[in-house]
Amino acid sequence: MILDCAIVGGGPAGLTAGLYTTRGGLENVTMFEKGMPGGQITNSSEIENYPGVIGEITGMDLMMPWPAQCQKFGLVHEMVSVTRITKDGDLFTIHKEDGKTVDAHSVIVGTGSSPRRVGFSGEDEFFGKGVSTCATCDGFFYKGKEVAVIGGGDTALEEALYLAKICSKVYLIHRRDTFRSAPNTIKRAKNTENIEFVLNSTPDEVYGDETAGVTGLRVINKDGETRDIEVPGIFTFVGNDVNNETLIQEDGSFLCDMNDQGQVIVNISMATSVPGLYATGDMRIAAPKQVVSAAGDGAVAALQAIAYVDELLN
Ligand code: FAD
Ligand code: NAP
């Protein structure tokens, strides 16, 4: 069977593409998602800017009903990692990690982005043993203890606020003295008694041992002075890298045009340089990196895919 549309990635972009393609009349649509659907927002302790949703809810709460809504209209979810997407003539092939392949007339890719590493000494060694990129997942391990958060964007400040409710103290370490985060979030963080700002400072080394895990972090400020912050937990939130691996071809080139940051170049309809291939959400150029815009991209791409498949087959 050839799929009308293959959706790669099951975050807000992929799920919305799934909803609109199936509800819009495409018969055979499969969403290939390597984990549970929902995407990276499911790691967020709080989302307050999704339209129509009022009150304190987690990213998981927000995303919970989305897969069932899609499945109601016929979307199939296959839990598998896609290794590559290729195209031969008019037909796309989805290559899966189990070695099997599936063909499709159109593809909507929305593989999102992943947390970036900061690059300090010991970060890799202690990753998962005191160094984390997910406060919702790991914050509870540090209940009543002191932790450090690294970064100065929305994610770092929001997650620092979350951790401040669980932990006795949060050191917010940022390399500058101004933030990228929304003004309201900065204000809330500054008004939180147990958040200490350690500014103009970068992490130099995390240390600890095999049994105790992380015991501390050494930071260095812009004047070259070092400070030891003794914490068992370090949360890093320094941005994300685009997940574009599925578009890399056997010869190392990309299936479609990309910019120099590895983001997919799309037009206003989410169409890439390859007919029938659409890119959505965090992985595309000029992405606002929001759940609402990723969902919007998914809807736009789905409507385009429906028209494309209709013209191709009729
Ligand atoms: P993602 O959500 O990244 O989903 C991509 C999906 O693709 C993932 O489920 C992944 O498993 C899957 N995938 C990747 N590669 C493969 C593969 N090879 N094969 C199969 N599946 C694959 N936005 C807001 O609007 N408001 C907020 O308050 C907010 N808070 C945030 C807090 C945190 C901690 C983080 C990390 C992000 C936050 N964001 C927020 C940003 C928001 O989560 C993203 O912009 C949004 O999730 C992007 O959606 P997406 O569908 O493009 O990608
Ligand atoms: P971000 O906005 O790119 O911020 C990354 C932060 O990490 C910056 O403060 C940066 O410092 C710092 N940083 C980067 N590399 C570093 C390094 N090697 N060492 C030390 N510090 C480093 O990333 P983000 O906060 O994850 O947000 C990503 C996107 O998602 C943004 O568009 C954001 O608006 C969005 N988002 C939105 C919400 C929301 O709407 N509520 C919530 C979360 C995320 P500099 O500032 O000095 O560059």
mmCIF file of C-alpha atoms and ligand atoms in Angstrom, residues 8-15 32-50 80-83 110-115 133 136 155 158-159 237 240 243 245-246 280-283 288-295, ligand 1:
data_model
loop_
_atom_site.group_PDB
_atom_site.id
_atom_site.type_symbol
_atom_site.label_atom_id
_atom_site.label_comp_id
_atom_site.label_asym_id
_atom_site.label_seq_id
_atom_site.Cartn_x
_atom_site.Cartn_y
_atom_site.Cartn_z
ATOM 1 C CA VAL A 8 7.302 12.184 10.267
ATOM 2 C CA GLY A 9 7.286 13.426 13.865
ATOM 3 C CA GLY A 10 4.367 13.523 16.271
ATOM 4 C CA GLY A 11 4.740 16.860 18.049
ATOM 5 C CA PRO A 12 2.193 19.685 17.753
ATOM 6 C CA ALA A 13 3.092 20.119 14.055
ATOM 7 C CA GLY A 14 2.842 16.440 13.110
ATOM 8 C CA LEU A 15 -0.309 15.807 15.121
ATOM 9 C CA PHE A 32 5.786 7.956 12.283
ATOM 10 C CA GLU A 33 6.747 9.058 15.784
ATOM 11 C CA LYS A 34 9.614 7.433 17.617
ATOM 12 C CA GLY A 35 8.143 7.951 21.074
ATOM 13 C CA MET A 36 4.852 8.904 22.631
ATOM 14 C CA PRO A 37 3.154 11.630 20.549
ATOM 15 C CA GLY A 38 3.161 15.150 21.972
ATOM 16 C CA GLY A 39 6.636 16.479 21.239
ATOM 17 C CA GLN A 40 9.008 18.484 23.380
ATOM 18 C CA ILE A 41 6.305 20.567 25.080
ATOM 19 C CA THR A 42 5.417 17.463 27.109
ATOM 20 C CA ASN A 43 8.639 18.188 29.054
ATOM 21 C CA SER A 44 7.400 21.627 30.035
ATOM 22 C CA SER A 45 6.072 22.181 33.509
ATOM 23 C CA GLU A 46 3.825 25.028 32.435
ATOM 24 C CA ILE A 47 2.239 26.497 29.329
ATOM 25 C CA GLU A 48 0.265 29.707 29.568
ATOM 26 C CA ASN A 49 0.273 31.003 25.989
ATOM 27 C CA TYR A 50 -1.756 28.429 24.073
ATOM 28 C CA VAL A 80 9.247 3.935 15.089
ATOM 29 C CA SER A 81 12.216 6.142 14.341
ATOM 30 C CA VAL A 82 12.569 7.230 10.728
ATOM 31 C CA THR A 83 16.150 7.134 9.534
ATOM 32 C CA GLY A 110 7.949 17.878 11.711
ATOM 33 C CA THR A 111 10.804 16.366 13.666
ATOM 34 C CA GLY A 112 11.286 19.473 15.796
ATOM 35 C CA SER A 113 14.395 20.284 17.742
ATOM 36 C CA SER A 114 16.454 18.886 20.630
ATOM 37 C CA PRO A 115 18.159 20.503 23.639
ATOM 38 C CA THR A 133 17.628 19.134 30.374
ATOM 39 C CA THR A 136 9.544 18.227 34.885
ATOM 40 C CA THR A 155 12.934 27.921 28.875
ATOM 41 C CA GLU A 158 10.304 29.270 33.228
ATOM 42 C CA GLU A 159 11.964 26.082 34.397
ATOM 43 C CA PHE A 237 18.452 25.222 28.933
ATOM 44 C CA ASN A 240 17.832 23.744 20.650
ATOM 45 C CA ASN A 243 16.372 17.565 14.034
ATOM 46 C CA GLU A 245 18.697 13.922 10.107
ATOM 47 C CA THR A 246 15.833 12.242 8.245
ATOM 48 C CA THR A 280 6.670 22.287 9.708
ATOM 49 C CA GLY A 281 7.247 23.557 13.234
ATOM 50 C CA ASP A 282 10.591 24.166 14.910
ATOM 51 C CA MET A 283 12.624 22.687 12.053
ATOM 52 C CA PRO A 288 8.642 31.199 16.094
ATOM 53 C CA LYS A 289 9.187 27.990 18.103
ATOM 54 C CA GLN A 290 5.768 27.965 19.679
ATOM 55 C CA VAL A 291 3.171 25.229 20.026
ATOM 56 C CA VAL A 292 0.533 27.386 18.367
ATOM 57 C CA SER A 293 2.704 28.161 15.330
ATOM 58 C CA ALA A 294 3.853 24.533 14.982
ATOM 59 C CA ALA A 295 0.193 23.474 15.005
HETATM 60 P P1 FAD B 1 8.568 18.841 18.571
HETATM 61 O O1 FAD B 1 7.656 19.233 19.643
HETATM 62 O O2 FAD B 1 10.040 18.864 18.833
HETATM 63 O O3 FAD B 1 8.150 17.370 18.100
HETATM 64 C C1 FAD B 1 8.924 16.654 17.179
HETATM 65 C C2 FAD B 1 8.601 15.177 17.329
HETATM 66 O O4 FAD B 1 9.297 14.459 16.307
HETATM 67 C C3 FAD B 1 9.062 14.577 18.668
HETATM 68 O O5 FAD B 1 7.961 13.970 19.301
HETATM 69 C C4 FAD B 1 10.148 13.589 18.286
HETATM 70 O O6 FAD B 1 10.138 12.427 19.104
HETATM 71 C C5 FAD B 1 9.778 13.234 16.848
HETATM 72 N N1 FAD B 1 10.923 12.806 16.052
HETATM 73 C C6 FAD B 1 12.109 13.456 15.922
HETATM 74 N N2 FAD B 1 12.910 12.772 15.081
HETATM 75 C C7 FAD B 1 12.212 11.663 14.687
HETATM 76 C C8 FAD B 1 12.510 10.575 13.831
HETATM 77 N N3 FAD B 1 13.688 10.476 13.217
HETATM 78 N N4 FAD B 1 11.574 9.635 13.655
HETATM 79 C C9 FAD B 1 10.362 9.705 14.278
HETATM 80 N N5 FAD B 1 10.030 10.718 15.104
HETATM 81 C C10 FAD B 1 10.943 11.693 15.303
HETATM 82 N N6 FAD B 1 6.121 26.764 23.241
HETATM 83 C C11 FAD B 1 5.048 27.504 23.555
HETATM 84 O O7 FAD B 1 4.268 27.881 22.680
HETATM 85 N N7 FAD B 1 4.786 27.836 24.843
HETATM 86 C C12 FAD B 1 5.543 27.415 25.871
HETATM 87 O O8 FAD B 1 5.262 27.729 27.039
HETATM 88 C C13 FAD B 1 6.660 26.603 25.576
HETATM 89 N N8 FAD B 1 7.417 26.115 26.577
HETATM 90 C C14 FAD B 1 8.434 25.265 26.291
HETATM 91 C C15 FAD B 1 9.141 24.688 27.346
HETATM 92 C C16 FAD B 1 10.149 23.788 27.103
HETATM 93 C C17 FAD B 1 10.875 23.134 28.261
HETATM 94 C C18 FAD B 1 10.498 23.478 25.765
HETATM 95 C C19 FAD B 1 11.603 22.500 25.487
HETATM 96 C C20 FAD B 1 9.820 24.069 24.698
HETATM 97 C C21 FAD B 1 8.780 24.963 24.947
HETATM 98 N N9 FAD B 1 8.029 25.543 23.926
HETATM 99 C C22 FAD B 1 6.942 26.308 24.213
HETATM 100 C C23 FAD B 1 8.365 25.329 22.502
HETATM 101 C C24 FAD B 1 7.477 24.201 21.887
HETATM 102 O O9 FAD B 1 7.530 23.034 22.693
HETATM 103 C C25 FAD B 1 7.946 23.883 20.473
HETATM 104 O O10 FAD B 1 7.986 25.052 19.701
HETATM 105 C C26 FAD B 1 7.010 22.865 19.800
HETATM 106 O O11 FAD B 1 6.899 21.672 20.563
HETATM 107 C C27 FAD B 1 7.519 22.494 18.406
HETATM 108 O O12 FAD B 1 6.673 21.523 17.870
HETATM 109 P P2 FAD B 1 7.160 20.557 16.668
HETATM 110 O O13 FAD B 1 6.007 19.684 16.373
HETATM 111 O O14 FAD B 1 7.757 21.369 15.600
HETATM 112 O O15 FAD B 1 8.375 19.715 17.253
#
